[in-house]
XYZ file of N, CA and C in Angstrom:
654
model
N 15.219 -5.733 -9.236
C 14.528 -4.740 -10.482
C 15.373 -3.632 -10.746
N 15.403 -3.537 -12.165
C 16.484 -2.706 -12.514
C 15.306 -1.043 -12.897
N 15.816 0.086 -12.624
C 15.409 1.145 -12.206
C 15.989 2.703 -13.156
N 15.004 3.125 -13.694
C 15.738 3.456 -14.716
C 16.406 5.207 -13.457
N 17.158 6.082 -13.936
C 17.968 7.138 -13.316
C 16.824 7.706 -13.371
N 16.477 8.131 -14.418
C 15.425 9.044 -14.455
C 13.872 8.833 -15.257
N 13.018 9.862 -14.991
C 11.884 9.647 -15.146
C 11.531 9.002 -17.362
N 11.202 7.721 -17.779
C 10.432 8.049 -18.980
C 9.129 8.615 -19.496
N 9.391 9.687 -20.056
C 8.050 9.972 -20.373
C 7.472 9.162 -21.172
N 5.985 8.673 -20.785
C 5.082 7.744 -20.749
C 5.074 8.587 -22.425
N 4.012 7.089 -23.205
C 3.555 7.107 -24.871
C 2.273 7.961 -24.588
N 1.766 8.785 -25.707
C 0.379 9.932 -25.315
C -0.641 8.250 -25.588
N -0.096 7.264 -25.761
C -0.793 5.591 -25.099
C -1.454 5.796 -23.717
N -0.534 5.806 -22.507
C -0.743 5.833 -21.765
C -1.300 6.154 -21.387
N -1.552 7.447 -21.546
C -2.342 8.406 -20.218
C -2.760 8.690 -20.136
N -4.310 8.153 -21.104
C -5.430 8.275 -20.387
C -6.439 9.380 -21.307
N -7.486 9.459 -20.315
C -7.541 10.802 -21.114
C -8.073 12.349 -19.768
N -8.203 13.309 -20.501
C -7.853 14.525 -19.656
C -8.398 14.889 -19.311
N -8.425 15.894 -18.003
C -9.900 16.923 -17.489
C -11.096 16.099 -16.883
N -12.003 16.525 -17.609
C -13.456 15.775 -16.725
C -12.997 14.667 -16.874
N -13.036 13.846 -18.388
C -12.407 12.315 -18.434
C -12.015 11.293 -17.401
N -10.801 12.285 -16.867
C -10.042 11.601 -16.077
C -10.913 11.334 -14.165
N -11.033 12.339 -14.468
C -12.836 12.457 -13.274
C -13.609 11.241 -13.016
N -13.336 10.385 -14.657
C -14.434 9.474 -14.037
C -13.545 8.310 -13.726
N -12.697 7.670 -14.502
C -11.795 6.879 -13.485
C -12.433 6.081 -11.992
N -12.513 4.512 -12.677
C -12.728 4.038 -11.462
C -11.415 3.764 -10.316
N -11.954 3.900 -9.507
C -11.209 3.393 -8.321
C -9.817 2.881 -8.728
N -8.050 3.416 -7.578
C -7.652 2.551 -7.970
C -7.807 1.204 -7.730
N -6.839 -0.255 -8.230
C -7.063 -1.002 -7.988
C -6.086 -1.963 -6.788
N -6.649 -2.518 -5.519
C -6.214 -2.733 -4.784
C -5.892 -3.879 -4.770
N -6.489 -5.226 -4.876
C -6.941 -6.092 -4.628
C -7.059 -6.535 -3.031
N -7.919 -5.609 -2.446
C -8.224 -5.248 -1.028
C -10.021 -5.318 -1.148
N -10.146 -6.496 -0.867
C -11.828 -7.051 -0.709
C -12.346 -6.873 1.055
N -13.333 -5.628 1.687
C -13.152 -5.585 2.531
C -14.687 -6.241 3.161
N -15.329 -7.226 4.199
C -16.446 -7.859 4.115
C -17.297 -7.639 4.679
N -16.761 -5.826 5.782
C -17.864 -5.035 5.888
C -18.469 -5.435 7.221
N -18.242 -6.829 8.260
C -18.783 -7.058 8.930
C -18.504 -6.129 9.836
N -17.533 -5.623 10.116
C -17.118 -4.060 11.542
C -17.401 -3.375 11.053
N -18.451 -2.282 11.682
C -19.319 -0.739 10.938
C -18.518 -0.287 10.857
N -18.752 0.828 9.894
C -17.419 1.858 9.672
C -17.131 2.787 10.831
N -18.303 2.904 11.674
C -18.213 3.835 12.322
C -16.945 3.232 13.961
N -17.169 1.793 13.189
C -16.186 0.943 13.954
C -14.093 0.569 13.611
N -14.550 1.462 11.969
C -12.621 0.279 12.058
C -12.381 1.319 12.041
N -12.126 3.082 12.311
C -11.304 3.962 12.664
C -11.474 4.875 14.154
N -10.343 4.049 14.702
C -10.443 3.971 16.506
C -9.341 4.583 17.348
N -9.536 6.221 18.262
C -8.832 6.414 18.997
C -6.630 6.328 17.607
N -6.775 7.117 16.603
C -5.704 6.770 15.493
C -5.055 5.106 15.739
N -5.945 3.670 15.192
C -5.429 3.406 15.024
C -6.738 2.754 13.243
N -6.261 2.143 13.092
C -7.408 1.297 11.372
C -7.039 -0.060 12.362
N -8.437 -0.713 12.564
C -8.997 -2.854 11.732
C -10.023 -2.058 11.140
N -9.864 -3.083 10.552
C -10.597 -4.383 9.384
C -10.684 -5.492 9.500
N -11.227 -5.974 8.538
C -11.533 -7.628 8.479
C -11.608 -7.771 7.354
N -10.650 -8.354 5.575
C -10.848 -8.714 4.593
C -11.089 -10.016 4.292
N -11.632 -10.356 3.249
C -12.250 -11.397 3.003
C -10.190 -11.946 1.485
N -9.947 -13.244 2.450
C -8.275 -13.408 2.273
C -8.686 -13.431 0.704
N -7.257 -12.789 0.290
C -7.238 -12.638 -1.348
C -6.872 -14.228 -2.846
N -6.330 -14.748 -1.833
C -6.256 -16.287 -3.009
C -7.486 -17.247 -2.293
N -8.481 -17.138 -0.848
C -9.171 -17.880 -0.320
C -9.936 -16.660 -0.271
N -10.834 -16.575 -1.110
C -12.083 -15.625 -0.422
C -12.794 -16.198 0.655
N -12.725 -17.874 0.580
C -13.761 -18.322 2.169
C -13.086 -17.867 3.542
N -11.685 -17.368 3.415
C -10.496 -16.926 4.543
C -11.310 -15.549 4.366
N -11.079 -14.877 6.599
C -11.435 -13.490 6.830
C -9.728 -13.588 7.482
N -9.065 -12.491 6.827
C -8.024 -11.497 7.463
C -8.224 -10.191 8.241
N -7.765 -10.882 9.180
C -7.430 -9.245 10.377
C -6.497 -8.440 9.628
N -6.850 -7.152 9.478
C -5.302 -5.886 9.111
C -5.402 -5.182 10.707
N -4.457 -3.734 10.698
C -4.343 -3.243 12.249
C -3.334 -2.468 11.975
N -3.139 -1.329 11.750
C -2.559 -0.250 11.557
C -2.914 1.591 12.513
N -1.503 1.871 13.018
C -2.447 3.219 13.121
C -1.534 3.834 12.398
N -2.437 5.324 12.347
C -1.828 6.578 11.654
C -2.409 7.763 12.761
N -1.299 9.118 11.951
C -1.699 10.145 12.554
C -2.775 10.760 12.882
N -3.002 11.510 13.968
C -4.765 12.515 14.162
C -5.366 13.127 13.243
N -4.070 13.417 12.302
C -4.640 14.766 10.982
C -4.941 13.711 9.588
N -4.805 12.569 9.618
C -5.252 12.243 8.321
C -7.009 11.754 8.446
N -7.183 11.550 7.429
C -8.109 11.071 6.889
C -8.870 10.282 5.992
N -9.735 9.366 6.383
C -9.465 7.819 5.575
C -10.499 8.496 4.037
N -9.850 8.369 2.666
C -10.425 7.789 1.905
C -11.773 7.686 1.350
N -12.612 8.019 1.140
C -14.202 7.220 0.746
C -14.238 6.426 -0.751
N -15.066 5.538 -0.334
C -14.529 4.346 -0.947
C -14.544 2.494 -0.852
N -14.432 2.185 -1.416
C -13.779 0.507 -0.438
C -12.893 0.806 -0.197
N -11.936 1.173 -1.058
C -10.360 0.926 -0.705
C -10.049 1.475 0.302
N -8.539 0.487 1.725
C -8.393 1.349 2.212
C -7.051 2.403 2.219
N -7.720 3.561 2.375
C -6.150 5.322 2.031
C -6.633 6.447 2.896
N -5.776 6.408 3.566
C -5.913 7.366 4.842
C -4.410 8.207 4.235
N -4.923 9.250 4.530
C -3.701 10.531 4.300
C -4.213 12.213 4.773
N -3.380 12.668 4.926
C -3.595 13.750 5.217
C -3.233 15.163 3.788
N -4.302 15.970 3.694
C -4.540 16.356 2.722
C -3.746 17.567 2.555
N -3.206 17.853 3.267
C -2.425 19.267 3.365
C -0.793 18.849 3.131
N -0.671 17.900 3.119
C 0.910 17.832 2.717
C 0.814 16.220 1.927
N -0.182 16.148 1.429
C -0.011 14.266 0.822
C 0.713 12.678 1.177
N 0.665 13.517 2.865
C 1.488 12.441 3.240
C 0.146 11.247 3.414
N 0.530 9.930 3.273
C -0.617 8.972 3.308
C -0.143 7.433 3.304
N -1.203 6.563 3.888
C -0.788 5.010 3.800
C -2.323 4.351 3.025
N -1.722 3.104 2.211
C -3.249 2.739 2.058
C -2.326 0.798 1.557
N -4.008 0.391 1.449
C -3.320 -1.368 1.757
C -4.228 -1.638 0.650
N -2.874 -2.911 -0.115
C -2.927 -3.522 -1.401
C -2.549 -5.020 -0.561
N -3.467 -6.070 -1.473
C -3.595 -7.530 -1.504
C -3.013 -8.069 -2.419
N -2.547 -9.302 -2.397
C -2.466 -9.801 -3.484
C -1.556 -10.939 -2.951
N -2.120 -11.945 -4.452
C -1.996 -14.404 -4.250
C -0.700 -13.974 -4.285
N -0.131 -15.187 -2.751
C 1.381 -15.090 -2.431
C 1.778 -15.771 -4.249
N 2.878 -15.844 -5.504
C 2.978 -16.826 -6.063
C 3.445 -18.248 -5.917
N 3.052 -19.213 -6.309
C 3.510 -20.686 -5.729
C 4.235 -21.146 -5.608
N 4.951 -21.838 -4.507
C 5.913 -22.650 -4.636
C 7.071 -21.208 -3.747
N 7.027 -20.108 -3.309
C 8.069 -19.095 -2.763
C 7.256 -18.839 -1.412
N 7.795 -18.433 -1.125
C 7.850 -17.620 0.359
C 7.763 -16.060 0.381
N 7.254 -15.208 1.650
C 8.339 -13.989 1.568
C 9.534 -13.438 1.692
N 10.207 -14.236 2.197
C 11.707 -13.904 2.491
C 12.642 -14.196 0.909
N 11.884 -15.341 0.052
C 12.254 -15.557 -1.298
C 12.113 -14.439 -2.093
N 10.753 -14.019 -1.783
C 10.181 -12.689 -3.047
C 11.408 -11.723 -4.244
N 11.155 -12.235 -5.511
C 12.033 -10.918 -5.810
C 11.833 -9.574 -5.301
N 12.283 -7.947 -5.169
C 12.018 -7.011 -4.850
C 10.661 -6.742 -6.299
N 11.916 -7.592 -7.886
C 10.090 -7.088 -8.353
C 8.751 -7.409 -8.116
N 8.622 -8.358 -7.227
C 7.255 -8.596 -6.810
C 6.761 -7.451 -6.387
N 6.733 -6.871 -5.322
C 6.466 -5.742 -4.691
C 7.062 -4.351 -5.657
N 7.923 -3.879 -6.435
C 6.811 -3.221 -6.737
C 6.212 -2.904 -8.173
N 6.050 -4.520 -9.389
C 4.888 -4.958 -10.055
C 4.241 -4.716 -9.020
N 3.526 -5.558 -8.231
C 2.955 -5.057 -7.073
C 2.373 -3.397 -7.947
N 3.075 -2.816 -6.455
C 2.509 -0.768 -5.872
C 2.362 -0.223 -7.117
N 3.361 -0.613 -8.326
C 2.833 -0.103 -9.265
C 2.304 -0.684 -10.192
N 1.440 -1.518 -10.252
C 0.440 -2.019 -11.891
C -0.219 -1.482 -12.277
N -0.580 -1.650 -13.146
C -1.456 -0.326 -14.361
C -2.808 -0.923 -13.666
N -3.520 0.474 -13.149
C -4.767 0.238 -12.708
C -4.108 1.091 -11.651
N -3.842 1.157 -10.752
C -3.270 0.850 -8.970
C -2.814 2.706 -9.138
N -3.172 3.206 -7.783
C -2.415 3.831 -6.889
C -1.544 4.969 -7.982
N -0.398 4.596 -8.093
C 0.400 4.885 -8.633
C 0.648 4.442 -10.312
N 0.221 3.898 -10.127
C 0.102 3.639 -12.038
C -1.041 3.861 -12.655
N -1.727 4.100 -11.865
C -3.539 4.161 -13.408
C -3.388 5.670 -14.008
N -1.930 6.445 -14.166
C -2.039 7.529 -15.154
C -1.031 7.638 -16.067
N -0.515 6.533 -16.242
C 0.854 5.973 -16.424
C 1.859 5.175 -16.352
N 2.662 4.530 -16.961
C 3.809 3.710 -16.103
C 4.877 4.129 -15.029
N 5.469 4.112 -14.485
C 5.803 3.591 -13.489
C 7.757 3.263 -13.621
N 8.636 3.873 -14.612
C 9.699 3.563 -14.655
C 10.846 4.146 -13.741
N 10.186 5.035 -13.079
C 11.702 5.849 -12.195
C 11.494 5.735 -11.098
N 11.918 4.454 -10.708
C 12.014 3.863 -9.430
C 13.373 3.149 -8.908
N 13.311 2.776 -7.373
C 14.857 2.622 -7.338
C 13.998 1.637 -5.428
N 14.794 0.123 -5.031
C 15.137 -0.458 -4.095
C 15.991 0.575 -3.421
N 15.839 0.973 -1.809
C 16.786 0.847 -1.690
C 17.481 -0.077 -0.606
N 15.809 -0.463 0.025
C 16.612 -1.284 1.497
C 15.467 -2.293 1.319
N 15.430 -3.434 1.765
C 14.387 -4.754 2.204
C 15.293 -5.292 2.994
N 14.453 -5.166 4.214
C 14.860 -5.937 5.741
C 13.535 -6.476 5.868
N 14.237 -8.199 6.598
C 12.859 -9.717 6.922
C 12.960 -9.178 8.550
N 11.388 -9.153 9.292
C 12.106 -9.370 10.789
C 10.344 -10.320 11.043
N 10.285 -11.313 11.827
C 9.498 -11.837 12.319
C 9.115 -10.655 14.218
N 7.277 -10.822 13.761
C 6.796 -10.774 15.299
C 5.413 -10.630 15.369
N 5.549 -11.362 16.589
C 4.723 -13.049 17.157
C 4.060 -13.299 16.151
N 5.157 -14.230 15.903
C 4.907 -15.072 14.774
C 4.712 -15.314 13.226
N 5.095 -14.036 12.973
C 4.536 -13.473 11.587
C 5.849 -12.189 10.781
N 6.427 -13.125 10.167
C 7.492 -12.406 9.371
C 6.946 -11.504 7.924
N 7.762 -9.931 8.858
C 6.933 -9.249 7.759
C 8.653 -8.217 6.505
N 7.966 -8.635 6.341
C 9.608 -7.426 5.104
C 8.575 -6.068 4.338
N 9.956 -4.918 4.876
C 9.609 -3.715 4.946
C 10.497 -3.120 3.759
N 10.401 -2.700 2.600
C 11.126 -2.178 1.805
C 10.736 -0.506 1.672
N 12.346 0.044 0.827
C 12.071 1.091 1.066
C 12.668 1.775 -0.254
N 11.539 2.296 -0.625
C 11.455 3.062 -2.345
C 11.207 4.518 -2.396
N 12.072 4.590 -3.548
C 11.945 6.071 -4.369
C 11.705 5.740 -5.641
N 10.647 7.254 -5.997
C 10.255 7.017 -7.570
C 9.677 7.787 -8.028
N 8.566 8.296 -9.290
C 8.549 9.240 -9.736
C 7.139 8.479 -10.435
N 6.269 9.360 -10.032
C 5.026 8.309 -10.830
C 4.217 9.401 -10.850
N 2.967 9.577 -12.678
C 2.121 10.579 -12.658
C 1.157 11.040 -12.157
N 0.870 11.996 -11.633
C -0.492 12.754 -10.948
C -1.412 13.268 -11.863
N -2.750 13.081 -11.290
C -4.063 13.509 -11.942
C -3.751 14.629 -12.854
N -3.301 14.726 -12.778
C -2.531 15.784 -14.104
C -1.628 16.360 -14.920
N -1.309 14.068 -14.772
C 0.232 14.315 -15.374
C 1.543 14.578 -15.713
N 1.475 14.967 -13.833
C 2.568 15.827 -13.728
C 3.093 14.813 -12.884
N 5.003 14.609 -12.949
C 5.662 13.679 -12.532
C 5.843 13.824 -11.218
N 5.140 13.352 -10.176
C 5.539 14.016 -9.210
C 6.917 13.056 -7.825
N 7.816 13.686 -7.092
C 8.434 12.426 -6.745
C 8.552 12.402 -5.532
N 8.321 10.821 -4.723
C 8.390 10.758 -3.647
C 8.879 9.364 -3.156
N 8.791 9.355 -1.422
C 9.806 8.038 -1.035
C 8.542 7.192 -0.489
N 8.873 5.799 -0.017
C 7.976 5.213 0.416
C 8.438 3.967 1.085
N 8.256 3.582 2.039
C 8.133 2.657 2.968
C 6.750 1.415 3.011
N 6.792 0.499 1.766
C 6.454 -1.098 2.218
C 6.622 -2.241 3.218
N 5.349 -2.370 4.051
C 5.332 -2.929 4.575
C 4.216 -4.400 4.592
N 4.947 -6.317 4.780
C 4.135 -7.209 4.061
C 4.284 -8.175 4.389
N 3.204 -8.297 4.997
C 3.305 -10.058 5.435
C 2.146 -11.285 4.666
N 2.962 -12.107 5.155
C 1.574 -13.335 3.598
C 1.143 -14.059 5.241
N -0.076 -14.157 4.797
C -1.469 -15.052 5.023
C -2.082 -16.284 4.711
N -1.960 -17.271 5.229
C -2.646 -17.752 4.374
C -1.674 -18.330 2.532
N -2.312 -18.108 1.599
C -1.822 -18.324 0.341
C -1.794 -16.272 -0.727
N -1.810 -15.427 0.339
C -1.857 -13.641 -0.080
C -0.949 -13.380 0.721
N -0.661 -12.629 0.423
C 0.435 -10.767 0.714
C -0.822 -10.215 1.090
N -0.190 -9.181 2.007
C -0.696 -7.606 2.048
C 0.505 -7.177 2.238
N 0.283 -5.917 1.732
C 0.980 -5.190 2.384
C 0.243 -3.689 2.381
N 1.144 -3.059 3.214
C 1.027 -1.784 4.181
C 1.724 -0.518 3.579
N 1.708 0.501 2.393
C 2.311 0.961 1.779
C 2.438 2.970 2.059
N 3.457 3.628 2.922
C 3.535 4.564 3.358
C 4.342 5.390 3.153
N 4.062 6.885 2.521
C 4.710 7.791 1.743
C 4.521 8.934 1.640
N 5.396 9.710 1.282
C 5.786 10.951 1.822
C 6.226 11.696 -0.228
N 6.192 12.933 0.139
C 6.747 13.590 -1.390
C 8.356 13.455 -0.741
N 9.072 13.147 -1.816
C 10.393 13.451 -1.746
C 11.186 14.676 -0.755
N 10.385 14.967 -1.147
C 11.148 16.247 -0.775
C 11.400 17.367 1.288
N 9.643 16.128 1.524
C 9.379 15.933 2.491
C 9.816 15.014 3.400
N 9.723 14.086 2.945
C 10.545 12.321 3.647
C 11.813 12.613 4.681
N 12.985 13.039 4.158
C 13.893 13.223 6.204
C 12.916 13.706 7.162
N 11.610 14.957 6.804
C 10.974 14.798 8.264
C 9.848 13.784 8.227
N 9.359 13.248 7.323
C 8.310 12.121 7.495
C 8.094 10.869 7.751
N 9.703 10.452 7.607
C 10.187 8.850 7.495
C 10.028 8.453 9.547
N 10.631 9.224 10.014
C 9.865 7.948 11.249
C 8.601 8.581 11.973
N 7.896 9.038 11.055
C 6.285 8.889 11.215
C 5.706 7.973 10.037
N 6.200 7.762 8.833
C 6.418 6.492 8.265
C 6.510 5.890 8.900
N 7.363 5.218 9.184
C 8.051 4.257 9.869
C 7.038 3.720 11.026
N 6.723 4.309 11.532
C 6.209 4.105 13.085
C 4.930 3.024 12.824
N 3.722 3.766 11.555
C 2.658 4.072 11.079
C 3.020 1.631 10.035
N 4.217 1.814 9.765
C 4.098 0.225 9.052
C 4.553 -0.351 10.050
N 5.392 -0.348 11.192
C 6.095 -1.104 12.177
C 4.764 -1.664 12.457
N 4.058 -0.915 12.924
C 2.657 -1.212 13.767
C 1.639 -2.160 13.124
N 1.817 -1.924 11.434
C 1.247 -2.837 10.994
C 1.238 -5.039 11.351
N -0.130 -5.535 11.157
C -0.352 -6.216 11.438
C -1.309 -7.222 10.687
N -0.759 -8.874 10.882
C -1.911 -8.642 10.004
C -2.346 -10.257 11.000
N -3.339 -11.222 10.408
C -3.720 -12.286 11.109
C -4.717 -12.957 10.591
N -5.043 -14.341 10.922
C -6.583 -15.312 9.936
C -7.029 -14.953 11.219
N -8.335 -14.819 11.217
C -9.317 -14.250 12.545
C -10.161 -15.631 11.439
N -10.177 -15.921 10.602
C -11.203 -17.374 10.089
C -10.730 -18.168 11.247
N -9.964 -19.190 11.046
C -8.847 -19.657 12.046
C -8.833 -19.130 13.551
N -8.107 -18.344 13.818
C -8.342 -17.524 15.408
C -9.758 -18.111 15.985
N -10.808 -17.324 14.863
C -11.896 -17.943 15.535
C -12.485 -19.616 15.574
N -12.090 -20.256 14.320
C -12.454 -21.659 14.785
C -12.121 -22.576 15.991
N -10.281 -21.686 16.001
C -9.756 -22.705 17.399
C -10.730 -22.242 18.315
N -11.221 -21.460 19.072
C -11.775 -20.882 20.085
C -13.050 -22.067 20.278
């Protein structure tokens, strides 16, 4: 995907309301729909987040996701899966989107991942278009029979108060059924050299599996 070398100033129409009106925005669109089958007090335990989702491309499917996170992080309120360190703004959140027909995780262009990550109405695209980004690397590996793809991305996005904020991010993706499930872990650009080992550990702990198929086979 092509990336601009400098942040482009969004048009006024892309900025949306300011002040109190901005706080009334709906939550970021992530594509994630949790089943509610796991009690809220059991989702987060001993530094591990574990939950079940409805399949993003097939609501009859149940998908299990799990990843580790630092003890200093807290879970944001609401239906999305979003954990963060309030002090440093380091954080991780989950995305889900259908797999385009006729392709595989390995063959997806990097633009598929950046389009998903920076979609309008998403965590980073809800305050304006993200034009300033660069994909630094893309690596595929197989864990327990499932292929995972990890991308490293640097970008600048508008915050809720419309300041441009530079961040570095690791995006870990896996395909289960007809859906792509992605965990994004990021930090401010000036913190990334210190935070990157922790963020990489979070992404490497990310596991996705088909729960419904596993249960049916028992």
